[in-house]
CSV table of C-alpha atoms (C1' of nucleotides) in Angstrom, one decimal:
chain,number,residue,atom,x,y,z
S,1,MET,CA,-12.1,24.3,-4.3
S,2,GLU,CA,-8.9,25.3,-6.5
S,3,PRO,CA,-4.8,24.6,-5.5
S,4,ILE,CA,-4.0,27.4,-3.0
S,5,ASP,CA,-1.0,29.1,-4.9
S,6,PRO,CA,-1.8,29.7,-8.5
S,7,LEU,CA,1.3,29.9,-10.1
S,8,ALA,CA,4.3,28.2,-8.8
S,9,PRO,CA,6.7,27.9,-10.9
S,10,LEU,CA,8.4,24.2,-11.3
S,11,THR,CA,11.4,23.3,-9.5
S,12,PRO,CA,14.3,23.1,-11.2
S,13,PRO,CA,16.0,19.6,-10.1
S,14,GLU,CA,18.8,20.8,-8.1
S,15,GLY,CA,22.8,20.3,-8.1
S,16,GLY,CA,24.2,17.2,-9.4
S,17,ASP,CA,20.7,15.2,-8.9
S,18,HIS,CA,18.7,13.6,-11.6
S,19,GLU,CA,15.0,14.3,-12.6
S,20,ASP,CA,12.7,11.7,-11.0
S,21,SER,CA,9.4,10.3,-11.8
S,22,ILE,CA,7.3,12.9,-10.6
S,23,ASP,CA,9.7,15.9,-11.8
S,24,ARG,CA,8.5,14.0,-15.5
S,25,ILE,CA,4.2,14.6,-14.0
S,26,ARG,CA,4.5,17.8,-13.4
S,27,ARG,CA,6.1,18.6,-16.4
S,28,ALA,CA,3.1,16.9,-18.6
S,29,TRP,CA,0.7,18.5,-16.7
S,30,SER,CA,1.8,22.1,-17.0
S,31,SER,CA,2.0,21.8,-20.7
S,32,LEU,CA,-1.3,20.5,-20.3
S,33,ARG,CA,-2.6,22.7,-17.6
S,34,PRO,CA,0.3,25.7,-17.5
S,35,GLU,CA,-2.3,27.3,-14.9
S,36,MET,CA,-2.4,24.8,-12.3
S,37,ASP,CA,-0.5,24.6,-9.9
S,38,THR,CA,0.9,21.1,-8.9
S,39,SER,CA,3.6,22.4,-6.7
S,40,VAL,CA,2.1,19.9,-3.9
S,41,VAL,CA,3.1,16.7,-5.9
S,42,GLY,CA,6.2,17.6,-5.5
S,43,THR,CA,6.4,17.0,-1.8
S,44,ILE,CA,3.1,14.8,-1.1
S,45,GLY,CA,3.6,12.3,-4.3
S,46,ARG,CA,7.2,12.2,-3.6
S,47,ILE,CA,5.9,10.7,-0.3
S,48,ILE,CA,3.0,8.6,-1.6
S,49,ARG,CA,5.7,7.3,-5.0
S,50,ALA,CA,8.8,6.8,-2.2
S,51,SER,CA,6.6,4.8,0.1
S,52,ARG,CA,6.3,2.2,-2.7
S,53,HIS,CA,9.3,1.4,-3.4
S,54,ILE,CA,10.3,1.0,-0.1
S,55,VAL,CA,7.8,-1.1,0.9
S,56,MET,CA,8.6,-3.1,-2.5
S,57,LEU,CA,12.1,-3.7,-2.2
S,58,SER,CA,11.7,-4.2,1.9
S,59,ASP,CA,9.3,-7.2,0.9
S,60,GLU,CA,11.7,-8.6,-1.0
S,61,ALA,CA,14.5,-8.5,1.4
S,62,LEU,CA,12.4,-9.9,4.0
S,63,GLU,CA,11.9,-13.3,1.8
S,64,GLN,CA,14.8,-14.7,3.3
S,65,PHE,CA,13.0,-15.0,6.3
S,66,ASP,CA,9.7,-16.5,5.0
S,67,ILE,CA,7.8,-13.8,6.2
S,68,ASN,CA,5.7,-11.1,4.7
S,69,ARG,CA,5.8,-7.3,6.0
S,70,GLY,CA,2.3,-8.0,7.8
S,71,GLU,CA,3.7,-10.4,9.8
S,72,PHE,CA,7.3,-8.6,10.2
S,73,ASP,CA,4.9,-5.8,11.7
S,74,VAL,CA,2.9,-8.1,14.1
S,75,LEU,CA,6.1,-9.7,15.3
S,76,SER,CA,8.4,-5.9,15.4
S,77,ALA,CA,5.4,-4.8,18.0
S,78,LEU,CA,5.2,-7.9,19.8
S,79,ARG,CA,9.0,-8.0,20.6
S,80,ARG,CA,9.3,-4.2,21.4
S,81,SER,CA,6.1,-4.6,23.7
S,82,ALA,CA,7.2,-4.6,27.3
S,83,VAL,CA,3.8,-6.7,28.1
S,84,PRO,CA,1.2,-8.9,25.6
S,85,LEU,CA,-0.4,-6.3,23.4
S,86,THR,CA,-4.3,-7.4,22.6
S,87,ALA,CA,-5.4,-8.1,18.8
S,88,SER,CA,-7.3,-4.7,19.2
S,89,GLU,CA,-4.5,-3.0,20.4
S,90,LEU,CA,-2.0,-4.4,18.0
S,91,ALA,CA,-4.5,-3.2,14.9
S,92,ARG,CA,-4.4,0.0,16.2
S,93,SER,CA,-0.8,0.7,17.1
S,94,LEU,CA,-0.1,-0.8,13.3
S,95,VAL,CA,-2.7,1.1,11.7
S,96,THR,CA,-4.8,-1.8,10.0
S,97,SER,CA,-7.7,-4.0,10.9
S,98,ASN,CA,-8.4,-6.1,13.7
S,99,ALA,CA,-9.6,-8.8,10.7
S,100,ALA,CA,-6.0,-8.3,9.6
S,101,ILE,CA,-4.7,-9.2,12.9
S,102,THR,CA,-6.8,-12.4,13.4
S,103,LYS,CA,-5.4,-13.0,9.9
S,104,ARG,CA,-1.7,-12.4,10.7
S,105,MET,CA,-2.0,-14.8,13.6
S,106,VAL,CA,-3.7,-17.3,12.5
S,107,GLN,CA,-0.4,-17.6,9.8
S,108,LEU,CA,2.1,-16.7,12.5
S,109,GLU,CA,1.1,-19.5,14.7
S,110,ARG,CA,1.4,-22.1,12.2
S,111,SER,CA,5.0,-21.0,11.5
S,112,GLY,CA,5.0,-21.6,15.2
S,113,LEU,CA,6.1,-18.0,15.9
S,114,ALA,CA,3.4,-16.2,18.2
S,115,VAL,CA,0.4,-17.6,20.3
S,116,ARG,CA,-2.8,-16.1,20.9
S,117,GLU,CA,-4.0,-16.5,24.5
S,118,ARG,CA,-7.5,-15.8,26.3
S,119,ASP,CA,-7.3,-13.5,28.4
S,120,ASP,CA,-8.1,-14.9,32.1
S,121,ARG,CA,-10.0,-11.7,33.7
S,122,ASP,CA,-12.1,-11.1,30.4
S,123,GLY,CA,-12.4,-13.7,28.1
S,124,ARG,CA,-13.7,-11.3,25.1
S,125,VAL,CA,-9.7,-10.6,24.9
S,126,VAL,CA,-7.2,-12.6,23.0
S,127,ARG,CA,-3.2,-11.9,24.5
S,128,LEU,CA,-0.6,-12.4,22.1
S,129,THR,CA,2.8,-13.2,22.3
S,130,LEU,CA,6.2,-14.6,20.4
S,131,THR,CA,7.4,-18.0,21.2
S,132,PRO,CA,11.2,-18.0,21.9
S,133,ALA,CA,11.0,-19.1,17.7
S,134,GLY,CA,9.4,-15.8,17.2
S,135,VAL,CA,11.7,-14.0,19.5
S,136,ASP,CA,14.8,-15.3,17.7
S,137,LEU,CA,12.9,-14.5,14.1
S,138,ILE,CA,12.5,-11.1,15.2
S,139,ASP,CA,16.0,-10.4,16.5
S,140,VAL,CA,17.2,-11.4,13.4
S,141,ALA,CA,15.0,-9.6,10.9
S,142,VAL,CA,14.4,-6.3,13.3
S,143,PRO,CA,18.4,-5.5,12.2
S,144,ALA,CA,17.9,-7.3,8.7
S,145,GLN,CA,15.6,-4.4,8.2
S,146,LEU,CA,17.1,-1.8,9.7
S,147,ALA,CA,20.4,-2.2,7.9
S,148,PHE,CA,18.0,-2.3,4.5
S,149,GLU,CA,16.8,0.9,4.9
S,150,GLU,CA,20.0,2.7,6.2
S,151,SER,CA,21.1,1.7,2.6
S,152,VAL,CA,18.1,3.6,0.9
S,153,ALA,CA,18.5,6.7,3.4
S,154,ALA,CA,22.3,6.4,2.9
S,155,VAL,CA,21.9,8.7,-0.6
S,156,ILE,CA,20.7,11.8,1.5
S,157,ALA,CA,23.8,13.2,3.6
S,158,GLU,CA,23.5,15.7,6.8
S,159,PRO,CA,22.4,17.9,7.3
S,160,ARG,CA,19.1,17.4,5.0
S,161,ARG,CA,18.5,13.9,6.7
S,162,GLU,CA,17.7,15.6,10.5
S,163,GLN,CA,15.6,18.5,8.7
S,164,LEU,CA,13.4,15.1,6.8
S,165,GLU,CA,13.2,13.4,9.9
S,166,GLU,CA,12.3,16.6,11.5
S,167,THR,CA,9.7,17.7,8.9
S,168,MET,CA,8.1,14.1,8.5
S,169,ARG,CA,7.6,14.1,12.3
S,170,ILE,CA,5.6,17.4,11.8
S,171,LEU,CA,3.3,15.5,9.0
S,172,LEU,CA,3.2,12.6,10.6
S,173,ALA,CA,1.8,14.2,14.1
S,174,GLU,CA,-0.9,16.2,11.8
S,175,LEU,CA,-1.9,12.6,10.0
S,176,GLU,CA,-2.2,10.7,13.3
S,177,ARG,CA,-4.2,13.3,14.7
S,178,ARG,CA,-6.5,13.8,11.8
S,179,THR,CA,-7.3,9.5,11.7
S,180,ALA,CA,-8.2,10.0,15.6
S,181,ASP,CA,-10.8,11.2,14.7
M,1,MET,CA,24.4,-7.2,9.2
M,2,GLU,CA,24.0,-4.8,11.7
M,3,PRO,CA,22.9,-0.9,11.9
M,4,ILE,CA,25.9,1.3,10.5
M,5,ASP,CA,25.7,4.3,13.5
M,6,PRO,CA,26.1,2.7,16.7
M,7,LEU,CA,25.3,4.8,19.4
M,8,ALA,CA,22.9,7.1,18.5
M,9,PRO,CA,20.9,9.0,20.8
M,10,LEU,CA,16.6,9.6,20.3
M,11,THR,CA,15.8,13.0,18.8
M,12,PRO,CA,13.4,14.4,21.0
M,13,PRO,CA,10.1,16.2,19.8
M,14,GLU,CA,11.0,19.5,18.3
M,15,GLY,CA,9.8,22.8,19.3
M,16,GLY,CA,6.2,23.3,19.5
M,17,ASP,CA,5.7,19.3,18.1
M,18,HIS,CA,4.0,16.4,19.5
M,19,GLU,CA,5.0,13.4,20.0
M,20,ASP,CA,4.4,10.6,16.8
M,21,SER,CA,3.7,6.8,16.4
M,22,ILE,CA,7.4,6.6,15.6
M,23,ASP,CA,8.9,8.3,18.5
M,24,ARG,CA,7.4,6.4,20.7
M,25,ILE,CA,8.9,3.7,18.8
M,26,ARG,CA,11.8,4.1,19.0
M,27,ARG,CA,12.2,4.7,22.4
M,28,ALA,CA,9.6,1.4,23.5
M,29,TRP,CA,13.0,-0.3,21.2
M,30,SER,CA,15.3,2.0,22.9
M,31,SER,CA,14.9,0.4,25.7
M,32,LEU,CA,14.3,-3.1,25.1
M,33,ARG,CA,17.7,-2.4,23.3
M,34,PRO,CA,19.9,0.7,24.1
M,35,GLU,CA,22.9,-0.3,21.6
M,36,MET,CA,21.1,-0.5,19.0
M,37,ASP,CA,20.0,2.1,16.1
M,38,THR,CA,16.9,2.5,15.1
M,39,SER,CA,17.2,6.2,13.7
M,40,VAL,CA,16.9,5.5,9.9
M,41,VAL,CA,13.4,4.8,11.1
M,42,GLY,CA,12.9,8.1,11.5
M,43,THR,CA,13.2,9.2,8.2
M,44,ILE,CA,12.5,5.7,6.5
M,45,GLY,CA,9.4,5.1,9.1
M,46,ARG,CA,7.7,7.8,9.5
M,47,ILE,CA,7.4,8.0,5.4
M,48,ILE,CA,6.3,4.0,4.9
M,49,ARG,CA,3.5,5.4,7.8
M,50,ALA,CA,2.9,9.2,6.4
M,51,SER,CA,2.2,7.5,3.0
M,52,ARG,CA,-0.1,5.0,5.1
M,53,HIS,CA,-2.4,7.9,5.8
M,54,ILE,CA,-2.0,9.8,3.0
M,55,VAL,CA,-3.4,7.6,0.6
M,56,MET,CA,-6.4,6.1,3.1
M,57,LEU,CA,-7.6,9.9,3.8
M,58,SER,CA,-7.0,9.9,-0.4
M,59,ASP,CA,-9.6,6.9,-1.2
M,60,GLU,CA,-11.9,8.3,1.1
M,61,ALA,CA,-11.6,11.8,-0.8
M,62,LEU,CA,-12.4,10.3,-4.2
M,63,GLU,CA,-15.1,8.1,-3.1
M,64,GLN,CA,-17.4,11.3,-3.9
M,65,PHE,CA,-16.0,10.5,-7.4
M,66,ASP,CA,-17.0,6.4,-7.5
M,67,ILE,CA,-13.2,5.7,-8.1
M,68,ASN,CA,-10.4,4.4,-6.4
M,69,ARG,CA,-6.7,5.5,-7.0
M,70,GLY,CA,-5.7,2.8,-9.1
M,71,GLU,CA,-8.5,4.5,-11.6
M,72,PHE,CA,-7.6,8.0,-10.7
M,73,ASP,CA,-4.7,7.1,-11.4
M,74,VAL,CA,-4.8,5.4,-14.7
M,75,LEU,CA,-7.6,8.5,-15.5
M,76,SER,CA,-4.6,11.2,-14.8
M,77,ALA,CA,-1.8,8.6,-16.2
M,78,LEU,CA,-4.3,9.3,-19.6
M,79,ARG,CA,-5.6,12.8,-19.1
M,80,ARG,CA,-1.7,14.3,-18.8
M,81,SER,CA,-0.3,11.9,-21.6
M,82,ALA,CA,-0.4,13.7,-25.1
M,83,VAL,CA,-0.4,10.5,-26.7
M,84,PRO,CA,-2.9,7.7,-26.2
M,85,LEU,CA,-0.8,5.2,-23.4
M,86,THR,CA,0.1,1.7,-24.3
M,87,ALA,CA,-1.2,-0.9,-21.5
M,88,SER,CA,2.2,-1.8,-20.8
M,89,GLU,CA,3.8,2.1,-20.7
M,90,LEU,CA,1.1,3.1,-18.4
M,91,ALA,CA,2.0,0.0,-16.0
M,92,ARG,CA,5.7,1.2,-16.0
M,93,SER,CA,4.8,4.9,-16.1
M,94,LEU,CA,2.4,3.6,-12.6
M,95,VAL,CA,5.0,1.1,-11.1
M,96,THR,CA,2.4,-1.8,-11.5
M,97,SER,CA,2.0,-4.9,-12.8
M,98,ASN,CA,0.5,-5.4,-16.7
M,99,ALA,CA,-2.4,-7.5,-14.8
M,100,ALA,CA,-3.5,-4.6,-13.0
M,101,ILE,CA,-4.1,-1.7,-16.0
M,102,THR,CA,-6.0,-5.1,-17.7
M,103,LYS,CA,-8.3,-5.3,-14.3
M,104,ARG,CA,-8.6,-1.1,-13.8
M,105,MET,CA,-9.7,-0.3,-17.8
M,106,VAL,CA,-12.3,-3.2,-17.8
M,107,GLN,CA,-13.4,-1.0,-14.7
M,108,LEU,CA,-13.0,1.9,-16.5
M,109,GLU,CA,-14.5,0.6,-19.3
M,110,ARG,CA,-17.7,-0.6,-17.3
M,111,SER,CA,-17.9,2.9,-16.4
M,112,GLY,CA,-17.8,5.2,-19.5
M,113,LEU,CA,-14.4,6.8,-18.8
M,114,ALA,CA,-12.0,5.0,-20.3
M,115,VAL,CA,-11.3,2.8,-23.7
M,116,ARG,CA,-9.4,0.4,-24.9
M,117,GLU,CA,-8.5,0.0,-28.8
M,118,ARG,CA,-6.3,-2.1,-30.3
M,119,ASP,CA,-3.2,-0.7,-32.2
M,120,ASP,CA,-3.7,-1.2,-36.4
M,121,ARG,CA,0.0,-1.5,-36.7
M,122,ASP,CA,0.6,-3.6,-34.3
M,123,GLY,CA,-2.7,-6.0,-33.2
M,124,ARG,CA,-0.6,-7.2,-30.3
M,125,VAL,CA,-0.6,-3.0,-28.2
M,126,VAL,CA,-4.1,-2.0,-27.3
M,127,ARG,CA,-4.1,2.1,-27.2
M,128,LEU,CA,-5.5,3.3,-24.0
M,129,THR,CA,-7.5,7.0,-23.8
M,130,LEU,CA,-10.0,8.4,-21.9
M,131,THR,CA,-13.2,8.9,-23.2
M,132,PRO,CA,-15.5,12.5,-23.2
M,133,ALA,CA,-16.9,11.4,-19.7
M,134,GLY,CA,-13.7,10.6,-18.2
M,135,VAL,CA,-11.6,13.6,-19.5
M,136,ASP,CA,-15.3,15.6,-17.5
M,137,LEU,CA,-14.6,13.8,-14.6
M,138,ILE,CA,-10.7,13.4,-13.9
M,139,ASP,CA,-10.6,17.5,-14.7
M,140,VAL,CA,-12.7,17.9,-11.6
M,141,ALA,CA,-11.2,15.1,-9.9
M,142,VAL,CA,-7.7,16.3,-10.3
M,143,PRO,CA,-8.1,19.9,-8.6
M,144,ALA,CA,-9.7,18.2,-6.1
M,145,GLN,CA,-7.3,15.9,-4.7
M,146,LEU,CA,-4.5,18.4,-5.3
M,147,ALA,CA,-6.6,20.3,-2.9
M,148,PHE,CA,-6.7,17.4,-0.7
M,149,GLU,CA,-3.1,16.9,-0.7
M,150,GLU,CA,-2.6,21.0,0.0
M,151,SER,CA,-4.7,20.6,2.6
M,152,VAL,CA,-2.8,18.0,4.6
M,153,ALA,CA,1.4,19.6,3.3
M,154,ALA,CA,-0.2,23.1,4.6
M,155,VAL,CA,1.0,21.6,8.1
M,156,ILE,CA,4.4,22.2,6.2
M,157,ALA,CA,5.4,25.8,6.1
M,158,GLU,CA,8.7,27.5,4.4
M,159,PRO,CA,11.4,26.8,4.4
M,160,ARG,CA,11.2,23.0,5.5
M,161,ARG,CA,9.0,22.6,2.3
M,162,GLU,CA,11.1,23.4,-0.2
M,163,GLN,CA,13.7,21.4,1.5
M,164,LEU,CA,11.6,18.4,1.7
M,165,GLU,CA,11.0,18.7,-2.4
M,166,GLU,CA,14.7,18.3,-2.4
M,167,THR,CA,16.0,15.6,-0.4
M,168,MET,CA,12.3,13.7,-1.7
M,169,ARG,CA,13.6,13.7,-5.0
M,170,ILE,CA,17.0,12.5,-3.9
M,171,LEU,CA,15.4,9.7,-2.5
M,172,LEU,CA,13.5,9.0,-4.8
M,173,ALA,CA,15.6,9.1,-8.0
M,174,GLU,CA,18.0,6.7,-5.7
M,175,LEU,CA,15.1,4.4,-5.5
M,176,GLU,CA,13.8,4.6,-9.0
M,177,ARG,CA,17.3,4.1,-10.4
M,178,ARG,CA,17.5,0.6,-8.1
M,179,THR,CA,14.7,-0.6,-9.0
M,180,ALA,CA,15.2,0.2,-12.9
M,181,ASP,CA,18.0,-2.6,-12.6
C,1,DA,C1',-30.6,-11.1,38.6
C,2,DC,C1',-31.1,-10.7,34.4
C,3,DG,C1',-32.5,-8.3,29.9
C,4,DA,C1',-30.2,-5.4,27.0
C,5,DT,C1',-26.2,-3.2,25.7
C,6,DT,C1',-22.0,-3.2,24.6
C,7,DC,C1',-17.3,-4.9,23.8
C,8,DA,C1',-13.5,-7.4,21.5
C,9,DT,C1',-12.7,-11.2,18.3
C,10,DT,C1',-13.3,-14.2,14.0
C,11,DT,C1',-16.0,-14.9,9.8
C,12,DT,C1',-17.7,-14.2,6.2
C,13,DA,C1',-18.2,-12.4,1.3
C,14,DC,C1',-15.2,-9.3,-1.1
C,15,DC,C1',-11.5,-6.1,-3.6
C,16,DC,C1',-7.5,-5.2,-5.9
C,17,DG,C1',-3.4,-6.4,-6.5
C,18,DT,C1',0.5,-9.6,-8.2
C,19,DA,C1',3.4,-13.9,-10.4
C,20,DA,C1',3.1,-16.6,-14.2
C,21,DA,C1',0.3,-19.7,-17.8
C,22,DA,C1',-2.1,-18.7,-21.2
C,23,DT,C1',-3.1,-16.1,-25.8
C,24,DA,C1',-2.4,-13.8,-29.9
C,25,DC,C1',0.2,-11.3,-32.7
C,26,DT,C1',5.1,-10.0,-35.1
C,27,DT,C1',10.1,-10.4,-35.9
C,28,DT,C1',13.2,-13.2,-37.8
C,29,DC,C1',15.9,-16.3,-39.8
C,30,DA,C1',17.3,-20.8,-41.7
X,1,DT,C1',8.2,-18.8,-46.5
X,2,DG,C1',7.3,-20.8,-42.1
X,3,DA,C1',9.0,-22.8,-37.8
X,4,DA,C1',10.9,-20.7,-33.4
X,5,DA,C1',11.1,-16.9,-30.6
X,6,DG,C1',10.0,-12.8,-28.8
X,7,DT,C1',6.2,-9.3,-27.7
X,8,DA,C1',1.6,-7.2,-25.6
X,9,DT,C1',-2.1,-8.6,-23.0
X,10,DT,C1',-5.6,-11.0,-20.4
X,11,DT,C1',-6.4,-15.1,-18.2
X,12,DT,C1',-6.0,-17.3,-14.1
X,13,DA,C1',-5.4,-19.1,-8.9
X,14,DC,C1',-4.2,-17.0,-5.1
X,15,DG,C1',-2.7,-13.5,-1.6
X,16,DG,C1',-3.3,-10.3,1.8
X,17,DG,C1',-6.4,-6.5,2.9
X,18,DT,C1',-11.0,-5.1,4.2
X,19,DA,C1',-16.0,-3.3,6.0
X,20,DA,C1',-19.8,-5.6,8.7
X,21,DA,C1',-22.0,-9.4,10.6
X,22,DA,C1',-21.6,-12.8,13.8
X,23,DT,C1',-20.2,-14.9,18.2
X,24,DG,C1',-19.0,-15.0,22.3
X,25,DA,C1',-18.6,-12.4,26.6
X,26,DA,C1',-18.9,-8.8,29.6
X,27,DT,C1',-21.3,-5.3,31.6
X,28,DC,C1',-25.5,-2.2,32.9
X,29,DG,C1',-29.0,-0.2,34.9
X,30,DT,C1',-33.0,-1.6,36.8
DNA sequence: ACGATTCATTTTACCCGTAAAATACTTTCA
DNA sequence: TGAAAGTATTTTACGGGTAAAATGAATCGT
């Protein structure tokens, strides 16, 4: 199982932009193993690294609301849903385990931001809803989070940004197809 | 603190491609709060989600080598470095904590894939190197990982892929500048 | 109608990460 | 020179995630 395109050249950093950690990693590999095609880390590797940075920074931004990213994801999913979600539905929609949803809901109930209620029709199911305090919090936290993300994305000017969105939709759709089994 | 561009329309999925989870999330928000500009999740949100999927899938791919992603990152960083790295250098280069490096190195020493040696000149420092077994393992695992990533990136055809790389370099360089403090 | 099966959620036992304290060594400078 | 400050790593205490087992409820098939 070898890389597909055997001799791709290292793309040099473009225009006025600076070298990043991925350029350095690829340069190191290319001096050790010049025949190895590492071009794929130029896209996939950067997506993984960038995501780590964004998540770290946005976790800091969420501290002001005394919630972490897991709780933010639960609160905003419940807020934007027209109907109360079940634990499993929420787990699927957030690409996480049921156990994680239970933990987060325990914490959110302690903080008075959300509640779990047994379904009348099916006693196995719990329906998750926000409390008024939860609604108030997330209605401030979501715009703050969007503003933070916008401050990051601001370095990407049109038409790059539009292209990025289209390309990432193609990629994410493929990944979600794979994970669907 | 409100979103910057107040009334961006929802971009419909393009060409032959399918809707993804981010399209559904944005549609849900737009029906609850039509005035809120969620366009930034079209890029940043997709990067975060795609990264989660890629990492989950590649963790599965690493199971065949009996290592996890943290250990893979350590092994490949040591492999591509011309000189033995110190624990701190490695932590910085992998954007992780020193404590995480210690834990991973304990595990890698147990598996006989890497070793820590006190520096002669400075007794505080440890120099990290691969064992021959570690070199052998990572020399197989890196091409396998590249092949896996290539199988994911394959859905992105040129010239999109080249554009994606350039755009992600701009974004990652900015994020690394921010994190540098 | 009722035992077997299936299903939703929670609990358990663990893994892996971090921040901050502890440890061990080096450098600084009075 | 030697006490104080600085630095590199490890340890500790804990947070948050998962897989798999346990629990409790619904449904299926005879």
